[in-house]
CSV table of C-alpha atoms in Angstrom, one decimal:
chain,number,residue,atom,x,y,z
A,19,MET,CA,0.1,-0.1,0.1
A,20,GLN,CA,1.3,3.6,-0.7
A,21,MET,CA,-0.2,7.1,-1.0
A,22,TYR,CA,0.8,10.1,-3.1
A,23,THR,CA,-0.9,13.3,-4.3
A,24,ASP,CA,-1.0,16.1,-7.2
A,25,GLY,CA,-3.1,19.2,-7.4
A,26,GLU,CA,-6.4,17.7,-7.8
A,27,ARG,CA,-6.3,14.0,-6.5
A,28,VAL,CA,-5.0,11.9,-3.7
A,29,PHE,CA,-3.7,8.5,-4.8
A,30,ILE,CA,-3.7,5.1,-3.0
A,31,SER,CA,-2.5,1.9,-4.1
A,32,ARG,CA,-4.0,-1.3,-2.6
A,33,ASN,CA,-5.4,-4.5,-3.5
A,34,TYR,CA,-3.5,-4.6,-7.0
A,35,ARG,CA,-5.1,-1.3,-8.1
A,36,VAL,CA,-4.4,2.5,-7.7
A,37,GLU,CA,-7.4,5.0,-7.2
A,38,GLY,CA,-7.3,8.7,-7.8
A,39,ILE,CA,-9.7,10.4,-5.2
A,40,SER,CA,-10.8,14.1,-5.7
A,41,LYS,CA,-9.4,16.4,-3.1
A,42,LYS,CA,-11.8,19.1,-3.6
A,43,ASP,CA,-15.0,16.7,-3.2
A,44,TRP,CA,-13.4,15.1,-0.1
A,45,ILE,CA,-12.3,18.4,1.7
A,46,GLU,CA,-15.2,20.5,0.6
A,47,LYS,CA,-18.0,18.2,0.6
A,48,GLY,CA,-17.0,15.3,2.6
A,49,GLU,CA,-17.4,13.0,-0.3
A,50,ARG,CA,-14.6,10.6,-1.4
A,51,ARG,CA,-15.2,10.5,-5.0
A,52,VAL,CA,-13.0,8.1,-6.8
A,53,VAL,CA,-12.0,9.9,-10.1
A,54,TRP,CA,-10.6,7.0,-11.7
A,55,GLN,CA,-9.1,3.5,-10.9
A,56,SER,CA,-6.4,1.7,-12.6
A,57,ALA,CA,-6.7,-1.7,-14.4
A,58,LYS,CA,-5.8,-4.5,-12.1
A,59,LEU,CA,-2.1,-4.6,-11.6
A,60,SER,CA,0.3,-7.6,-11.5
A,61,GLU,CA,1.7,-6.1,-8.0
A,62,THR,CA,0.4,-3.6,-5.7
A,63,PRO,CA,2.7,-0.5,-6.0
A,64,THR,CA,4.6,0.3,-2.8
A,65,LEU,CA,6.4,3.4,-4.4
A,66,LEU,CA,4.5,6.3,-6.4
A,67,THR,CA,5.8,9.3,-8.1
A,68,ASN,CA,4.7,11.8,-10.8
A,69,THR,CA,5.8,13.1,-14.1
A,70,ARG,CA,4.2,15.7,-16.1
A,71,PHE,CA,1.3,13.5,-17.4
A,72,TYR,CA,1.8,10.2,-15.4
A,73,LEU,CA,1.7,8.7,-12.2
A,74,PHE,CA,4.3,5.9,-11.9
A,75,GLY,CA,4.4,3.1,-9.4
A,76,ALA,CA,6.7,0.2,-8.6
A,77,GLY,CA,5.8,-3.1,-6.8
A,78,ALA,CA,8.6,-5.7,-6.3
A,79,THR,CA,9.7,-6.1,-9.9
A,80,TYR,CA,7.1,-4.5,-11.9
A,81,LEU,CA,7.2,-0.7,-13.0
A,82,MET,CA,3.7,0.8,-13.6
A,83,ARG,CA,2.5,4.0,-15.6
A,84,MET,CA,-1.0,5.5,-15.2
A,85,ASP,CA,-2.3,8.4,-16.9
A,86,ARG,CA,-3.2,11.0,-14.1
A,87,ARG,CA,-6.4,12.1,-15.9
A,88,SER,CA,-7.9,8.8,-16.9
A,89,GLY,CA,-5.9,6.0,-15.0
A,90,GLN,CA,-5.2,4.3,-18.3
A,91,THR,CA,-2.5,1.7,-17.2
A,92,ASP,CA,0.7,0.1,-18.7
A,93,GLU,CA,3.2,-2.3,-17.0
A,94,ILE,CA,6.6,-3.5,-17.4
A,95,ASP,CA,8.1,-6.5,-15.6
A,96,PHE,CA,11.8,-5.5,-15.0
A,97,GLU,CA,12.4,-8.8,-13.5
A,98,LYS,CA,14.7,-7.1,-10.6
A,99,GLU,CA,13.6,-5.8,-7.2
A,100,ILE,CA,13.0,-2.1,-7.5
A,101,VAL,CA,13.7,-0.5,-4.3
A,102,ASP,CA,13.3,3.2,-4.7
A,103,ILE,CA,12.0,5.7,-7.6
A,104,THR,CA,11.9,9.5,-8.2
A,105,SER,CA,11.2,11.6,-11.1
A,106,ASP,CA,11.0,15.1,-12.8
A,107,LEU,CA,8.8,16.5,-15.5
A,108,ARG,CA,10.0,14.2,-18.2
A,109,ASP,CA,12.1,11.2,-16.8
A,110,VAL,CA,11.7,8.6,-14.1
A,111,TYR,CA,14.9,7.2,-12.2
A,112,PHE,CA,14.7,4.2,-10.2
A,113,VAL,CA,17.2,1.8,-8.4
A,114,THR,CA,17.7,-2.0,-7.7
A,115,HIS,CA,20.3,-3.0,-5.3
A,116,GLU,CA,22.9,-3.2,-8.2
A,117,GLY,CA,22.1,-0.2,-10.6
A,118,ILE,CA,20.5,3.1,-11.2
A,119,TYR,CA,18.1,3.3,-14.0
A,120,LYS,CA,16.5,6.0,-16.2
A,121,LEU,CA,13.4,6.0,-18.4
A,122,ASP,CA,11.8,8.7,-20.5
A,123,ALA,CA,8.2,8.7,-19.4
A,124,GLU,CA,6.7,9.0,-22.8
A,125,ARG,CA,8.7,5.9,-24.0
A,126,PHE,CA,7.4,3.2,-21.6
A,127,GLU,CA,9.2,0.1,-23.0
A,128,LYS,CA,11.6,-2.1,-21.4
A,129,ALA,CA,14.2,-1.8,-24.2
A,130,LYS,CA,14.1,2.0,-23.5
A,131,ILE,CA,15.4,1.6,-20.0
A,132,GLU,CA,18.8,2.7,-19.6
A,133,ARG,CA,21.2,1.7,-16.9
A,134,LEU,CA,23.5,4.4,-15.8
A,135,ALA,CA,27.2,3.5,-16.1
A,136,VAL,CA,28.1,5.1,-12.9
A,137,SER,CA,26.3,2.3,-11.1
A,138,ASP,CA,29.4,0.0,-11.6
A,139,ILE,CA,31.6,2.2,-9.3
A,140,LEU,CA,29.2,2.6,-6.5
A,141,GLU,CA,29.5,0.6,-3.4
A,142,LYS,CA,26.5,-2.0,-3.0
A,143,PRO,CA,23.7,-2.5,-2.3
A,144,ILE,CA,22.2,0.7,-3.6
A,145,ARG,CA,19.3,1.7,-1.5
A,146,THR,CA,17.5,4.9,-2.2
A,147,LEU,CA,17.8,7.9,-4.4
A,148,ASP,CA,16.3,11.3,-5.2
A,149,LEU,CA,17.1,14.3,-7.6
A,150,VAL,CA,17.1,18.0,-7.5
A,151,GLY,CA,18.2,20.1,-10.4
A,152,ASP,CA,21.0,18.4,-12.5
A,153,TYR,CA,22.0,16.0,-9.7
A,154,LEU,CA,20.9,12.7,-8.2
A,155,TYR,CA,21.8,12.1,-4.6
A,156,VAL,CA,22.2,8.3,-3.9
A,157,SER,CA,22.7,6.0,-0.8
A,158,ALA,CA,24.8,3.0,-1.8
A,159,GLY,CA,26.7,0.8,0.8
A,160,ASN,CA,28.0,3.0,3.5
A,161,TRP,CA,28.2,6.1,1.2
A,162,LEU,CA,26.1,9.2,0.1
A,163,TYR,CA,27.0,10.1,-3.6
A,164,LYS,CA,26.2,13.2,-5.7
A,165,ILE,CA,25.8,12.2,-9.3
A,166,LYS,CA,25.3,14.2,-12.3
A,167,LYS,CA,22.0,13.3,-14.0
A,168,ASP,CA,24.1,12.1,-17.1
A,169,GLY,CA,25.9,9.8,-14.7
A,170,GLU,CA,29.2,11.4,-13.7
A,171,LYS,CA,30.0,11.1,-10.1
A,172,VAL,CA,30.6,14.5,-8.5
A,173,MET,CA,31.4,13.7,-4.7
A,174,GLU,CA,30.9,11.2,-1.9
A,175,LYS,CA,30.4,11.2,1.8
A,176,ALA,CA,30.6,8.2,4.2
A,177,LEU,CA,27.1,7.7,5.7
A,178,ALA,CA,25.7,4.4,7.0
A,179,ASP,CA,22.2,3.2,7.9
A,180,VAL,CA,20.4,5.4,5.3
A,181,ARG,CA,16.7,4.5,5.0
A,182,LYS,CA,15.6,7.3,2.6
A,183,ILE,CA,16.9,10.4,0.6
A,184,LEU,CA,14.6,13.3,0.1
A,185,ALA,CA,15.3,16.3,-2.2
A,186,ASP,CA,15.2,20.0,-1.0
A,187,HIS,CA,16.3,23.0,-2.9
A,188,GLU,CA,19.3,23.6,-0.7
A,189,GLY,CA,20.4,19.9,-0.8
A,190,PRO,CA,19.5,16.3,0.2
A,191,VAL,CA,17.5,15.4,3.3
A,192,VAL,CA,18.6,12.1,4.6
A,193,ILE,CA,16.7,9.6,6.9
A,194,THR,CA,18.9,7.2,8.9
A,195,GLU,CA,17.8,4.6,11.1
A,196,ASP,CA,17.3,7.2,13.8
A,197,LYS,CA,18.2,10.7,12.5
A,198,VAL,CA,16.9,13.4,10.0
A,199,ILE,CA,19.9,15.0,8.5
A,200,TYR,CA,19.9,18.2,6.3
A,201,PHE,CA,22.7,18.5,3.9
A,202,THR,CA,24.1,21.3,1.6
A,203,GLU,CA,24.5,20.8,-2.1
A,204,GLU,CA,28.3,20.2,-1.0
A,205,LEU,CA,27.2,17.4,1.4
A,206,ASP,CA,28.2,19.4,4.5
A,207,THR,CA,25.8,18.8,7.5
A,208,MET,CA,23.6,21.8,8.4
A,209,ALA,CA,21.4,20.3,10.9
A,210,ASN,CA,20.0,17.0,12.2
A,211,GLY,CA,17.3,15.6,14.6
A,212,PHE,CA,16.4,12.6,16.1
A,213,TYR,CA,13.2,10.1,15.8
A,214,GLU,CA,12.3,6.9,17.6
A,215,GLY,CA,10.7,3.8,16.1
A,216,GLU,CA,11.4,1.8,13.0
A,217,TYR,CA,11.2,4.0,9.9
A,218,ILE,CA,8.1,3.6,7.7
A,219,LYS,CA,7.9,6.5,5.1
A,220,ALA,CA,9.1,10.3,5.0
A,221,GLU,CA,8.2,13.1,2.6
A,222,HIS,CA,9.7,16.6,2.5
A,223,GLY,CA,8.0,19.8,1.4
A,224,ALA,CA,8.8,23.5,1.2
A,225,TYR,CA,9.1,24.0,5.0
A,226,GLN,CA,9.2,20.6,7.0
A,227,THR,CA,9.9,17.1,6.7
A,228,TYR,CA,7.1,14.6,7.7
A,229,LEU,CA,8.3,11.2,8.9
A,230,LEU,CA,6.2,8.1,9.9
A,231,SER,CA,7.8,5.5,12.1
A,232,GLY,CA,6.4,2.4,14.0
A,233,THR,CA,5.8,4.8,17.1
A,234,HIS,CA,5.4,8.3,16.0
A,235,PHE,CA,4.3,10.6,13.2
A,236,SER,CA,6.9,13.5,13.4
A,237,VAL,CA,7.5,16.9,11.7
A,238,PHE,CA,11.1,18.3,11.6
A,239,GLY,CA,11.9,21.9,10.6
A,240,ARG,CA,15.1,22.9,8.9
A,241,THR,CA,17.0,23.5,12.2
A,242,GLY,CA,16.5,19.7,13.0
A,243,GLU,CA,14.1,20.4,15.7
A,244,ARG,CA,11.0,18.2,16.0
A,245,ILE,CA,8.3,20.8,15.9
A,246,ALA,CA,5.4,18.3,16.2
A,247,HIS,CA,4.7,14.6,16.8
A,248,VAL,CA,1.8,12.5,17.4
A,249,GLU,CA,2.2,9.0,18.9
A,250,HIS,CA,0.2,6.4,17.0
A,251,GLU,CA,-0.4,2.8,16.4
A,252,HIS,CA,-2.5,2.8,13.5
A,253,TYR,CA,-1.2,4.8,10.6
A,254,LYS,CA,0.1,2.7,7.9
A,255,THR,CA,1.1,5.3,5.2
A,256,PHE,CA,0.5,8.9,4.5
A,257,THR,CA,1.3,11.7,1.9
A,258,GLU,CA,1.7,15.5,2.3
A,259,GLY,CA,-0.7,18.0,0.4
A,260,LEU,CA,0.0,21.7,0.4
A,261,ASN,CA,-2.2,22.4,3.6
A,262,HIS,CA,-3.4,19.0,4.6
A,263,ILE,CA,-1.9,15.7,5.4
A,264,TYR,CA,-3.6,12.4,4.1
A,265,TYR,CA,-3.3,9.0,6.1
A,266,TYR,CA,-4.3,5.5,5.9
A,267,ASP,CA,-5.7,4.6,9.1
A,268,GLU,CA,-5.0,0.9,9.6
A,269,GLU,CA,-7.3,0.8,12.8
A,270,GLU,CA,-10.3,2.3,11.0
A,271,GLY,CA,-9.3,0.5,7.6
A,272,ASP,CA,-10.0,3.8,5.9
A,273,LEU,CA,-8.4,7.1,4.6
A,274,THR,CA,-8.5,10.1,6.5
A,275,TYR,CA,-6.9,13.7,6.6
A,276,ALA,CA,-5.7,16.4,9.0
A,277,PHE,CA,-5.4,20.2,8.6
A,278,LYS,CA,-1.5,21.1,8.7
A,279,ARG,CA,-2.4,24.2,11.0
A,280,ASP,CA,-3.9,21.7,13.7
A,281,LEU,CA,-0.6,19.7,13.7
A,282,LEU,CA,1.8,22.6,13.2
A,283,GLY,CA,0.3,25.4,15.3
A,284,ASP,CA,2.4,28.5,15.0
A,285,ASN,CA,4.8,26.7,12.5
A,286,PHE,CA,2.0,26.6,9.9
A,287,VAL,CA,2.4,28.4,6.6
A,288,ASN,CA,-0.8,28.5,4.4
A,289,ILE,CA,0.0,27.7,0.8
A,290,ASP,CA,-2.2,29.2,-1.9
A,291,LEU,CA,-1.4,27.5,-5.1
A,292,VAL,CA,-2.8,30.4,-7.3
A,293,ASP,CA,-0.5,32.9,-5.4
A,294,THR,CA,2.3,30.6,-5.8
A,295,ILE,CA,1.9,30.3,-9.4
A,296,ALA,CA,1.4,33.9,-9.7
A,297,LEU,CA,4.8,34.6,-8.0
A,298,ILE,CA,6.4,32.5,-10.6
A,299,PHE,CA,5.0,34.5,-13.7
A,300,ALA,CA,5.3,37.8,-11.8
A,301,SER,CA,8.9,37.0,-11.5
A,302,LEU,CA,9.3,36.5,-15.2
A,303,MET,CA,7.5,39.7,-15.6
A,304,ALA,CA,10.1,41.4,-13.5
A,305,VAL,CA,12.8,40.2,-15.7
A,306,GLU,CA,11.0,41.5,-18.9
A,307,LYS,CA,10.6,44.8,-17.3
A,308,ALA,CA,14.2,45.1,-16.4
A,309,GLY,CA,14.9,45.1,-20.0
A,310,HIS,CA,15.4,41.5,-21.0
A,311,ARG,CA,13.5,39.6,-23.6
A,312,VAL,CA,11.1,37.1,-22.2
A,313,ARG,CA,8.8,34.7,-24.4
A,314,ILE,CA,6.8,31.8,-23.4
A,315,LYS,CA,5.8,28.8,-25.4
A,316,GLU,CA,3.6,26.0,-24.7
A,317,LYS,CA,4.5,22.7,-26.7
A,318,ARG,CA,2.9,19.4,-25.8
A,319,GLY,CA,1.9,20.5,-22.3
A,320,PHE,CA,5.2,21.8,-21.4
A,321,ILE,CA,5.9,25.6,-21.0
A,322,ASP,CA,9.1,26.6,-22.4
A,323,VAL,CA,10.8,29.9,-21.4
A,324,ASN,CA,13.1,31.9,-23.5
A,325,VAL,CA,15.2,34.7,-21.9
A,326,ASN,CA,17.3,36.8,-24.2
A,327,HIS,CA,16.8,34.3,-27.0
A,328,LYS,CA,18.0,31.3,-24.8
A,329,HIS,CA,16.2,28.4,-23.5
A,330,VAL,CA,15.5,28.3,-19.7
A,331,ASP,CA,14.3,25.1,-18.2
A,332,MET,CA,11.0,26.0,-16.2
A,333,GLU,CA,12.2,23.5,-13.4
A,334,LYS,CA,15.4,25.5,-12.8
A,335,VAL,CA,13.2,28.7,-12.6
A,336,PHE,CA,11.1,26.8,-9.8
A,337,LEU,CA,14.5,26.0,-7.9
A,338,VAL,CA,15.7,29.7,-8.1
A,339,LEU,CA,12.5,31.0,-7.0
A,340,SER,CA,12.4,28.2,-4.1
A,341,LYS,CA,15.2,30.3,-2.5
A,342,TYR,CA,13.0,33.4,-2.0
A,343,PHE,CA,9.5,31.6,-1.9
A,344,PRO,CA,10.0,28.1,-0.5
A,345,GLU,CA,6.3,27.1,-1.4
A,346,VAL,CA,7.4,27.2,-5.1
A,347,PHE,CA,9.3,23.8,-4.4
A,348,TYR,CA,6.2,22.1,-4.4
A,349,LEU,CA,5.9,22.6,-8.1
A,350,TYR,CA,9.4,21.3,-8.7
A,351,LYS,CA,9.2,18.4,-6.3
A,352,ASN,CA,6.0,17.1,-7.5
A,353,PRO,CA,5.5,17.5,-11.2
A,354,GLY,CA,1.8,16.4,-10.5
A,355,TYR,CA,1.1,20.1,-9.6
A,356,TYR,CA,2.2,21.3,-13.2
A,357,ASP,CA,-1.5,21.0,-14.2
A,358,GLU,CA,-2.4,23.9,-12.1
A,359,ILE,CA,0.0,26.1,-14.1
A,360,ASP,CA,-2.2,25.5,-17.3
A,361,ASN,CA,-5.5,26.0,-15.4
A,362,PHE,CA,-4.0,29.2,-13.9
A,363,ALA,CA,-3.0,30.5,-17.4
A,364,GLN,CA,-6.4,29.9,-18.8
A,365,LYS,CA,-8.5,31.3,-15.9
A,366,TYR,CA,-6.5,34.6,-15.9
A,367,ASP,CA,-5.7,35.0,-19.6
A,368,LEU,CA,-2.0,34.9,-18.5
A,369,PHE,CA,-0.6,34.7,-22.2
A,370,VAL,CA,-0.9,37.4,-24.8
A,371,LYS,CA,-0.4,36.4,-28.5
A,372,GLU,CA,1.4,38.6,-30.7
A,373,GLY,CA,1.7,37.2,-34.2
A,374,GLU,CA,3.3,33.7,-33.7
A,375,GLU,CA,4.8,34.7,-30.3
A,376,VAL,CA,3.3,34.5,-27.0
A,377,LYS,CA,4.2,37.2,-24.3
A,378,LEU,CA,3.1,37.6,-20.7
A,379,ASN,CA,0.1,39.6,-19.7
A,380,LEU,CA,2.2,42.4,-17.9
A,381,ASP,CA,-0.8,44.3,-16.6
A,382,LEU,CA,-2.3,41.1,-15.0
A,383,LEU,CA,1.3,40.1,-13.5
A,384,GLU,CA,1.7,43.6,-12.1
A,385,LYS,CA,-1.3,43.1,-9.9
A,386,PHE,CA,0.0,39.7,-8.9
A,387,SER,CA,3.2,40.9,-7.9
A,388,GLU,CA,1.5,42.9,-5.1
A,389,ILE,CA,0.5,39.7,-3.4
A,390,ARG,CA,3.6,39.4,-1.5
A,391,GLN,CA,4.9,42.6,0.3
A,392,ASP,CA,8.4,41.4,0.0
A,393,PHE,CA,8.2,40.9,-3.8
A,394,LYS,CA,9.5,44.4,-4.6
A,395,THR,CA,12.3,44.0,-2.2
A,396,LEU,CA,13.5,40.7,-3.7
A,397,LYS,CA,12.9,41.6,-7.2
A,398,GLU,CA,16.5,42.7,-8.2
A,399,ASP,CA,18.1,39.4,-7.0
A,400,ILE,CA,15.3,37.4,-8.5
A,401,VAL,CA,15.9,39.1,-11.8
A,402,LYS,CA,19.7,38.4,-11.8
A,403,ASP,CA,19.2,34.8,-10.6
A,404,ILE,CA,16.8,34.0,-13.5
A,405,VAL,CA,18.9,35.8,-16.2
A,406,ALA,CA,21.8,33.9,-15.0
A,407,LEU,CA,20.0,30.7,-16.0
A,408,SER,CA,20.1,31.8,-19.7
A,409,GLY,CA,23.9,31.6,-19.5
């Protein structure tokens, strides 16, 4: 069994199927409406992750791909135990105990799976991975590795007893058998905290790390301090939304959710997805108003940004802005939220077409830039960082 989420749905895998449940109906109406259900699978996924259009799952040896809108399902029997999985907008990375593998989300064929050659020089067994920007962070043997996505090993650090690696815009968050450790991009330790019980699952969002063990559900801040915890005997798994936590309650045999504000108290930060997306495009507006050429294209469901005649990866824009507005990191870490950018653009007439080119609606974005009082203060630094992405 496993749970995951995107902007509109909570996903749960159980009994050889995956269901997508409407968040809006559940939270606003108290109705758990199943939007779609996958075909019966060869294995129940124990790992879930999103790309731009698909929910990917992994069981023991099977890799599954489900269309997030319809639930249409495909499977590959990889014939080796899959122990962890992660993704970005376009690609899926997964590990067995002996190798790191990459698959283009649109080319879901066993023959298209690529084994990264760097796997051969890593200590074994390989246990877990996550990615941020151009890098994979991988735990293998008693080492933590930083590896370029094209397969070049960059650095390593001795670290034993790792259970899970999670991505943050500042570097990896590593869960060991009893610690939560926050690292920089250079693998220097920034902070750590301790937890009790046997590790079950962890997720990391914009501000906190959520960790379920055999005895507690804990929340850690970036200083390593455990800022909230709940003793439990009956949560089997969970997933983090923007303002809610969704659980599977084994005692009740059912799904439930909790408001983050009830769990976090004064540490709670409300995240409005519309405001968050507005900040992204208001930042691009600031680049244009500073005298730089900015053009936007949408091609096959992906938004391409061109700054000063050079392509800028939208995911890298997310990462740059996460330094200033941590909530933007959700759009990077979970590509399932990318649909909400399209919804935002259509609802607010974000793009203005001039001939064959598409420009930003600057009048609209000027209003959105006033959402955050600190935007004007940060604007100059934001512009410099985004322009730097264009080389």
